[in-house]
C-alpha positions as a printed NumPy array, in Angstrom:
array([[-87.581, -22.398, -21.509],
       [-89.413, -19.122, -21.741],
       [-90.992, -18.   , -18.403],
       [-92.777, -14.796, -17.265],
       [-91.914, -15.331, -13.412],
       [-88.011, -14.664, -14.964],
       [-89.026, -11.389, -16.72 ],
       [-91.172, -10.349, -14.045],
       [-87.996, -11.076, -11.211],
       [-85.645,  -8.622, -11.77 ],
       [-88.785,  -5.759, -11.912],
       [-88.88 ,  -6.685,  -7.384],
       [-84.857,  -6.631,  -7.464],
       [-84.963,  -3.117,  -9.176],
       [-87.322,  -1.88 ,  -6.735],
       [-84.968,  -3.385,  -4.021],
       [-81.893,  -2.111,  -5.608],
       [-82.643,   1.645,  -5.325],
       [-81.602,   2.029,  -1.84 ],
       [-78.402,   0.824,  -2.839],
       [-77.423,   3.455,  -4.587],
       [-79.337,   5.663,  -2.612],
       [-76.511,   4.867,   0.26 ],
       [-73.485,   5.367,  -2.38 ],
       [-75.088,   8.641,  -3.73 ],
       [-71.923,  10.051,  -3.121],
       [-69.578,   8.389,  -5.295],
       [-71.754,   8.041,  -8.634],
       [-71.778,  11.31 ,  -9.003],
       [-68.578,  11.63 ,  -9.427],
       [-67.982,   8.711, -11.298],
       [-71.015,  10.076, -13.926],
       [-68.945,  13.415, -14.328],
       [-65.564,  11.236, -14.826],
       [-67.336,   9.281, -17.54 ],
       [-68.758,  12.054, -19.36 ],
       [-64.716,  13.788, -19.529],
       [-63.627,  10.595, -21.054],
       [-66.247,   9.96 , -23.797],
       [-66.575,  13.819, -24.893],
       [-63.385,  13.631, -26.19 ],
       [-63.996,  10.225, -28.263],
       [-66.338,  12.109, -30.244],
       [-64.334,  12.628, -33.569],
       [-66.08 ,  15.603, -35.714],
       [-67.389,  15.411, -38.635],
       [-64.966,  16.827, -41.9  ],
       [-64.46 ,  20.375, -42.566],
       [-66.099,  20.557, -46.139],
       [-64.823,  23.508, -48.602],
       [-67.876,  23.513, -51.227],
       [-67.585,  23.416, -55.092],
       [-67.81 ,  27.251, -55.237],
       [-65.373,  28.019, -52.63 ],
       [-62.357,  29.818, -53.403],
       [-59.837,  29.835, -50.669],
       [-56.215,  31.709, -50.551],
       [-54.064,  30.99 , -47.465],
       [-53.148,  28.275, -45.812],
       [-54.842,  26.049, -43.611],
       [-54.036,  24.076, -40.699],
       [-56.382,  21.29 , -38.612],
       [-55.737,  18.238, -36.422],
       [-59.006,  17.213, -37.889],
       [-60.105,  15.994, -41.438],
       [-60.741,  18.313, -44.447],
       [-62.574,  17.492, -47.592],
       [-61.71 ,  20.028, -50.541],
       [-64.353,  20.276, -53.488],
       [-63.188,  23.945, -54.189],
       [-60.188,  25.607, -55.264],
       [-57.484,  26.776, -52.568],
       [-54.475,  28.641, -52.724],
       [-52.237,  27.807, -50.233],
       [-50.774,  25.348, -48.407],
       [-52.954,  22.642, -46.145],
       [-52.303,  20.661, -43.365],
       [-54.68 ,  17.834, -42.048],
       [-55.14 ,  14.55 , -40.344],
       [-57.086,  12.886, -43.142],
       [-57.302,  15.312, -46.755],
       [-59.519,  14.403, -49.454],
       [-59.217,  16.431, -52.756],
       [-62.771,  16.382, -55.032],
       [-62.96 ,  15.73 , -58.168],
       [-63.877,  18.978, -58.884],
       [-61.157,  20.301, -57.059],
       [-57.769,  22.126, -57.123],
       [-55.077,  22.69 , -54.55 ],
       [-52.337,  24.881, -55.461],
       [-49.628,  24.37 , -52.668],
       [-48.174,  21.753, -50.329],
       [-50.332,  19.076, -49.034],
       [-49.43 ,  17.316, -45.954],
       [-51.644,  15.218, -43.852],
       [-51.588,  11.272, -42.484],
       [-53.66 ,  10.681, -45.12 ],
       [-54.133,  11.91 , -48.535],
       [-57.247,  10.501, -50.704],
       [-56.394,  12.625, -54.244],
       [-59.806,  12.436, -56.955],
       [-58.701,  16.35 , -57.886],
       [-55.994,  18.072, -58.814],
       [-52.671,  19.001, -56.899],
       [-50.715,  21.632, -58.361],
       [-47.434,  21.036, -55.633],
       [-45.889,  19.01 , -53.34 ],
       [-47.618,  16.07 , -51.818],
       [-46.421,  14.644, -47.939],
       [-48.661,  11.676, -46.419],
       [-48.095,   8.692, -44.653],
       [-50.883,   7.23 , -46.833],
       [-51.149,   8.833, -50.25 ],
       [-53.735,   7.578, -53.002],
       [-54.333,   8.988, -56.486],
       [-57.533,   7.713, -57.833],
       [-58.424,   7.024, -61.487],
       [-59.267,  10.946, -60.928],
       [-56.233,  12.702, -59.786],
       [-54.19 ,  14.789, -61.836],
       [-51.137,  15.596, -59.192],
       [-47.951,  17.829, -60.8  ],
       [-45.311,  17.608, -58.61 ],
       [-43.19 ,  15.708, -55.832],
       [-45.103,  12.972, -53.642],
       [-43.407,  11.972, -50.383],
       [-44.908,   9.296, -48.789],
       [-44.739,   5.76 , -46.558],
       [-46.939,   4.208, -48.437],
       [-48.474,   5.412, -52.135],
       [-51.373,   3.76 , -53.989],
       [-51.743,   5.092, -57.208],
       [-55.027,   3.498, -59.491],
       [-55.055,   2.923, -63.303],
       [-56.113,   6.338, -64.834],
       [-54.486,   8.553, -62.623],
       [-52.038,  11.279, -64.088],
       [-48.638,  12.195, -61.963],
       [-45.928,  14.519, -63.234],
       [-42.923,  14.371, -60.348],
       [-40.875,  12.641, -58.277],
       [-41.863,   9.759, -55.764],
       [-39.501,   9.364, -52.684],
       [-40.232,   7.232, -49.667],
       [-39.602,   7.885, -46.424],
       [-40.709,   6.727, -43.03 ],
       [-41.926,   9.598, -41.58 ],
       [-42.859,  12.089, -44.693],
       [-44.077,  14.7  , -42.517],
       [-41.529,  15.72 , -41.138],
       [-40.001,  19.322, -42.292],
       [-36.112,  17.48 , -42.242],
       [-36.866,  15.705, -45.207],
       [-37.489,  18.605, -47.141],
       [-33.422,  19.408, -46.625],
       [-33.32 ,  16.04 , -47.994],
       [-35.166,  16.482, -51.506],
       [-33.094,  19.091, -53.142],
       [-29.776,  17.321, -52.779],
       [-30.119,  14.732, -55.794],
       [-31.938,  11.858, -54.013],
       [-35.306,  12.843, -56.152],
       [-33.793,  11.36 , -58.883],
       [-32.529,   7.975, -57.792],
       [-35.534,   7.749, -55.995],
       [-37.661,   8.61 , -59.34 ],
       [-35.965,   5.83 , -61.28 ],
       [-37.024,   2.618, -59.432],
       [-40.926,   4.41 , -59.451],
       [-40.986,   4.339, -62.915],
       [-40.024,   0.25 , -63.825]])
């Protein structure tokens, strides 16, 4: 079952093994470097976080993910957006994902929106997909498309299709 002569083995192979890699010095190197290129990237950062007392005006863009608890004036771009509770964005939101507790004073563009029991959103939401919980206020238009972040649907919006597309959101 349990033996000490098993645990106490591979201590003698260690010792044995070190001129091993003693010969391929040469290569592991390399191959350490290679591995260290590959994982640093991996690392995702943490969220940008805009505190409670934050007031920002302009518009921000990021590959990364941003979570608002301030107030911002602008328009914001992200990979993942989360709007506070406590928060207000004045301006168009686009990002792959939109997680809405605040308020959005503008246009909304996500692959994956959500309005929580929170949000209090006035005005369009363009989306793929839209979850919106019990509680949550919305004053707009809901249109989907399959790729909402593009800039060509924009051209799209203005022609009339808000409102065929509002009708079947609200039955």
């Amino acid at each position: 079952m349990f033996s000490k002569s098993k645990i106490n083995e591979p201590g003698p192979k260690a010792a044995e093994t070190p001129a091993q890699p003693a010969t391929s010095a040469t290569p592991a190197p390399s191959a350490g470097s290679s591995e260290f290129k590959a994982t640093a990237p991996k690392a995702k950062p943490p969220a940008s976080i805009l505190s409670a007392d934050l007031l920002v005006t302009g518009n921000m863009k990021t590959t990364g993910d941003i979570q608002i608890e301030g107030q911002v004036d602008g328009d914001i771009r992200a990979h993942l957006l989360t709007i506070g509770e406590g928060a207000t964005v004045k301006g168009e939101v686009m990002a792959d994902d939109v997680v809405i507790h605040g308020r959005i004073i503008g246009r909304v563009r996500g692959l994956k929106v959500r309005l929580t029991s929170t949000a209090r959103v006035e005005g369009d939401i363009i989306h793929k997909t839209i979850a919106i919980e019990s509680g949550a206020h919305f004053e707009g238009s809901v249109q989907r498309q399959d790729d909402p972040l593009t800039t060509g649907g924009k051209a799209k919006m203005p022609t009339g299709s808000t409102g065929a597309s509002a009708e079947p959101a609200k039955g």
